[in-house]
Coordinates of C-alpha atoms in Angstrom, one line a residue:
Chain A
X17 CA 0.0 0.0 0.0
X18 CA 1.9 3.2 -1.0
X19 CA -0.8 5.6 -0.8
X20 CA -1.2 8.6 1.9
X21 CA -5.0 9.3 2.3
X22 CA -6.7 12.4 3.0
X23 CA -10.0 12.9 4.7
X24 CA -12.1 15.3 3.8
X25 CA -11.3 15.6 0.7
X26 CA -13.5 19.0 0.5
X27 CA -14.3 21.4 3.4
X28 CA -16.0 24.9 4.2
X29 CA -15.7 26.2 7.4
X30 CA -16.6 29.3 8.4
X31 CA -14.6 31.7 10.4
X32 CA -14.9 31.0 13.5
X33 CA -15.4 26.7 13.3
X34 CA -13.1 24.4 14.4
X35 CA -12.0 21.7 12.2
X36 CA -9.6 19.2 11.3
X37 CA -8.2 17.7 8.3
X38 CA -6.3 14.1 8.4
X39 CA -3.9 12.3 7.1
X40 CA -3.2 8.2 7.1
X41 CA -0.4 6.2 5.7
X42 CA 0.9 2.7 6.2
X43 CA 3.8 2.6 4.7
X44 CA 5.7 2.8 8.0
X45 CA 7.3 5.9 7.3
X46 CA 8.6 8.5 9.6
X47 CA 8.4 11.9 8.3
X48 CA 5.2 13.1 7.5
X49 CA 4.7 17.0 5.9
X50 CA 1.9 19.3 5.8
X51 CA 1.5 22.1 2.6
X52 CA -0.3 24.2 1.9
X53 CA -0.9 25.3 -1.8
X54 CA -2.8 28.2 -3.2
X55 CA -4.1 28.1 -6.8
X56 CA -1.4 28.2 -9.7
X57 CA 1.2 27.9 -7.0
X58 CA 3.6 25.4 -6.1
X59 CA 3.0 23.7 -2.6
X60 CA 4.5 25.6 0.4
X61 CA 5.8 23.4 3.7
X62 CA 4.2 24.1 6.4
X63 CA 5.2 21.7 9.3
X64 CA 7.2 18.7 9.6
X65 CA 6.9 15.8 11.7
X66 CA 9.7 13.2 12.6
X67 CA 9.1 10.2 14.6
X68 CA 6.1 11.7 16.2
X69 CA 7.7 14.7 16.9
X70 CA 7.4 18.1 15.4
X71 CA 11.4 18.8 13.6
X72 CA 9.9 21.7 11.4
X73 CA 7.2 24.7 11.8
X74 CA 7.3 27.2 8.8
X75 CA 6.4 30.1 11.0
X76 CA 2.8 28.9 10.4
X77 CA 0.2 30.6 12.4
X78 CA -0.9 29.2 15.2
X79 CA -4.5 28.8 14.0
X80 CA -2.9 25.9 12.1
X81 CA -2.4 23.3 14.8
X82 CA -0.6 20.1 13.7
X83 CA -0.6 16.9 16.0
X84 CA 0.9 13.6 15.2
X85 CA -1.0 10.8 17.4
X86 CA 0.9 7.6 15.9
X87 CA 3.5 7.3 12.8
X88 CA 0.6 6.8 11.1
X89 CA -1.8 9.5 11.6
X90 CA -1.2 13.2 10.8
X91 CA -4.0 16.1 11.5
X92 CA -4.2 19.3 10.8
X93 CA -6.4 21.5 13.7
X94 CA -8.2 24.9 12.4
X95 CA -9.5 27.0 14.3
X96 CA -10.4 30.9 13.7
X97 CA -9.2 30.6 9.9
X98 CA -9.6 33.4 8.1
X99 CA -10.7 33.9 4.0
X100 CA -7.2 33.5 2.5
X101 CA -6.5 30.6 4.3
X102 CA -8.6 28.9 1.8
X103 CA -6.0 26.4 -0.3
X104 CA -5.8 22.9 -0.7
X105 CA -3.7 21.4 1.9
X106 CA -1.4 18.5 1.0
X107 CA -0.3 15.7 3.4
X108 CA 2.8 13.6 2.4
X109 CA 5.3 11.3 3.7
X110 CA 8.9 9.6 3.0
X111 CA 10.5 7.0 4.9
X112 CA 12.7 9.7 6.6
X113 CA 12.6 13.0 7.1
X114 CA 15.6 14.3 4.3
X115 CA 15.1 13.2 1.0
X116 CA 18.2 13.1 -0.2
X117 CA 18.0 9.4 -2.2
X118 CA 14.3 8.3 -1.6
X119 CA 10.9 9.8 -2.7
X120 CA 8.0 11.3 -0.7
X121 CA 4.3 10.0 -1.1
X122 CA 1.6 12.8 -1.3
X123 CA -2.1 12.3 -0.4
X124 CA -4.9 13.9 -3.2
X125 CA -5.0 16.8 -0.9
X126 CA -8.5 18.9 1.3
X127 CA -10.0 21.6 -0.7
X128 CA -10.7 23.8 2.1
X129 CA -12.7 27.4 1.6
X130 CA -13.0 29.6 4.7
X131 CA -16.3 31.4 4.5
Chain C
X10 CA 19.6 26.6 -0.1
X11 CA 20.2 25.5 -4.1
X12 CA 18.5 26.6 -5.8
X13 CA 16.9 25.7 -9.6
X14 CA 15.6 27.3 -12.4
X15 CA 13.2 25.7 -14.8
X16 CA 10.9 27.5 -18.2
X17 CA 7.4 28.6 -17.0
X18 CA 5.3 26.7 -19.4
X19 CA 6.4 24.3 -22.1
X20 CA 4.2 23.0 -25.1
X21 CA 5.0 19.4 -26.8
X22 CA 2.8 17.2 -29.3
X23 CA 1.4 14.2 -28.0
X24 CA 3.4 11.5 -29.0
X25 CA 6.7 12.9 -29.5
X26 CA 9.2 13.1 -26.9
X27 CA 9.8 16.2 -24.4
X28 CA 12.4 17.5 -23.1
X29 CA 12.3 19.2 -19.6
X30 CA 15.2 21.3 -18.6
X31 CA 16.9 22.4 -15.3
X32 CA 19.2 24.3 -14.4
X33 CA 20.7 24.0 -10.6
X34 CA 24.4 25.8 -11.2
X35 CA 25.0 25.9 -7.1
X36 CA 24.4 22.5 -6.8
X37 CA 26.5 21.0 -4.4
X38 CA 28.6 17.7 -4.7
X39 CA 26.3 15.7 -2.7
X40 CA 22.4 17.1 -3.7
X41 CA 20.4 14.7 -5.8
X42 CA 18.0 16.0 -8.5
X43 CA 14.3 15.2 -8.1
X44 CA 11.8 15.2 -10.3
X45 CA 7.7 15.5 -9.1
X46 CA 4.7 16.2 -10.6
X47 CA 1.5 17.5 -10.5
X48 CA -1.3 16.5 -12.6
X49 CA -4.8 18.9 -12.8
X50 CA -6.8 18.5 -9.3
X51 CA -4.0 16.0 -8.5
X52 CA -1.4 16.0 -5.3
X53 CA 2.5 15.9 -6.7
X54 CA 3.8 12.3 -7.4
X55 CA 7.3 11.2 -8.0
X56 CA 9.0 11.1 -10.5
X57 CA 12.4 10.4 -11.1
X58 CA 16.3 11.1 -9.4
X59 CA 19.2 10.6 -9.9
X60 CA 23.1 12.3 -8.2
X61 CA 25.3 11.7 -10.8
X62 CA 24.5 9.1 -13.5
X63 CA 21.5 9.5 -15.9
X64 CA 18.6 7.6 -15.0
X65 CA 15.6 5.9 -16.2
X66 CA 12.6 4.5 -15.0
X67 CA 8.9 3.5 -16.3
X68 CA 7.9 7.0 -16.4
X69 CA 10.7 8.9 -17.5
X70 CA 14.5 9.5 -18.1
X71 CA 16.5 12.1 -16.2
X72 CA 19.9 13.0 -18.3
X73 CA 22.3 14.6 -15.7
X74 CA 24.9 17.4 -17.3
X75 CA 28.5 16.0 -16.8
X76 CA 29.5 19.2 -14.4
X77 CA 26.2 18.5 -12.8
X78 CA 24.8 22.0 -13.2
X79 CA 22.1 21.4 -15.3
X80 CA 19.5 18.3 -16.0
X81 CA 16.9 17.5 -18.6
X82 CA 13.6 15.1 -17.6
X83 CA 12.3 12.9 -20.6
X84 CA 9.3 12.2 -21.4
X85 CA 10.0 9.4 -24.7
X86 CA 6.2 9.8 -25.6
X87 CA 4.2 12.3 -24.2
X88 CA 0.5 11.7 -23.7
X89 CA -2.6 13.9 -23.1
X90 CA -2.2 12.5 -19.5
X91 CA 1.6 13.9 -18.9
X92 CA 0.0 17.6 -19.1
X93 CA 1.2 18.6 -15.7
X94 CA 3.2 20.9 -13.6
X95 CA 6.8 19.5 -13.6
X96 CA 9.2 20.4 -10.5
X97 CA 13.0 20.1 -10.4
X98 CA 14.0 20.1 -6.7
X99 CA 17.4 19.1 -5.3
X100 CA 17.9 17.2 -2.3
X101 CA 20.7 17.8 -0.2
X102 CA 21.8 15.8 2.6
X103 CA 20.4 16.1 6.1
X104 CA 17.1 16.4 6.7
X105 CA 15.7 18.6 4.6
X106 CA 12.4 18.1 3.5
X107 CA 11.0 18.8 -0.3
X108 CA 10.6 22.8 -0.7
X109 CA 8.8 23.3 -4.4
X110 CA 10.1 26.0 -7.2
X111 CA 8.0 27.2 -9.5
X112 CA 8.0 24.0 -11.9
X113 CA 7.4 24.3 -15.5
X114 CA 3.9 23.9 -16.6
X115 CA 3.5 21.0 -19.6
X116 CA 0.8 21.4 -22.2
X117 CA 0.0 18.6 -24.8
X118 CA -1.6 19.0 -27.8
X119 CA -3.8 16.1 -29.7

């Protein structure tokens, strides 16, 4: 099994919901990433997780609250999001955090529009 | 961090082979070259790498420059299906996760 799945796969919140987005892989990999990628833009990193811990936080706001429950679960925790936070966020993962000489799996990504 | 450089948009016929450049002229001895992509509505999906010695695989070739500053992807046959966003991102050692240029942008024509 070498996908990464995403759940929702479309979401509207509005502004003042909390929500979550997730992020499953069993592949037994132990870096998993979160992007974030606006239309006709390449994907930006936003956080990095390395054997359950968080190794990298792209100065993301902290209305974008990441949590890693197992090495195989990833979410994504919204809360007071604001119009042009609206993207689609992409979940990936590699077997390691550096991908040097190996390749990184991406899910299909959540449409999310903040309303 | 290296940096690359890649076209904005590219155009090829379906059917006939494409050539995807890159150019990376701080690479440093030890970064590989990755290829992703992204298809329409699609999250990116590997490609292809290689460090030093060309490279090929079900998908695609990657030719590596000798002095290692530049690469080309290949696509030997394109189809309406490889119209995509192509990214050329080097992976140096530690752990440094995938950070996405621009890409070039591939169009195929019926």
């Amino acid at each position: 099994d070498t996908e990464v799945t995403q759940t929702p796969k479309h979401l509207v919140m509005g502004m003042t919901n909390k929500k979550s987005l997730k992020c499953e892989q069993h592949m037994g990999h132990r870096a998993m990433y979160w992007y974030k990628q606006k239309a006709k833009k390449p994907p930006e990193l936003m956080f990095v997780y390395s054997y359950e811990k968080l190794s990298i936080n792209e100065s993301v706001p902290s209305r974008f609250s990441p949590e890693c429950p197992n090495s195989s679960l990833l979410n994504l925790h919204l809360h007071a999001l604001q119009p042009e936070d609206s993207a689609l966020y992409l979940c990936a993962s590699s077997p390691g955090q550096g991908i040097r000489n190996t390749e990184a799996f991406f899910g299909q990504g959540t449409r999310l529009t903040v309303v | 961090d290296a940096k690359t450089t890649q076209p904005n948009s590219m155009e090829s016929n379906e059917e006939e082979p494409v050539h995807l450049p890159c150019n990376h002229s701080t690479i440093s001895g030890t970064d590989y070259i990755h290829w992703y992509r992204q298809l329409p509505s699609q999250g990116p999906e590997y490609v292809i790498h290689g460090l030093t010695s060309n490279v090929n695989n079900r998908m695609a070739s990657l030719a590596i420059a000798e002095d290692r500053k530049s690469s080309t992807l290949i696509l030997h046959r394109a189809t309406l299906r490889d119209a995509a966003v192509y990214y050329c991102i080097l992976g140096p050692s530690g752990n440094t996760p995938l950070v996405f240029g621009k890409g070039t942008r591939l169009s195929v024509i019926a």
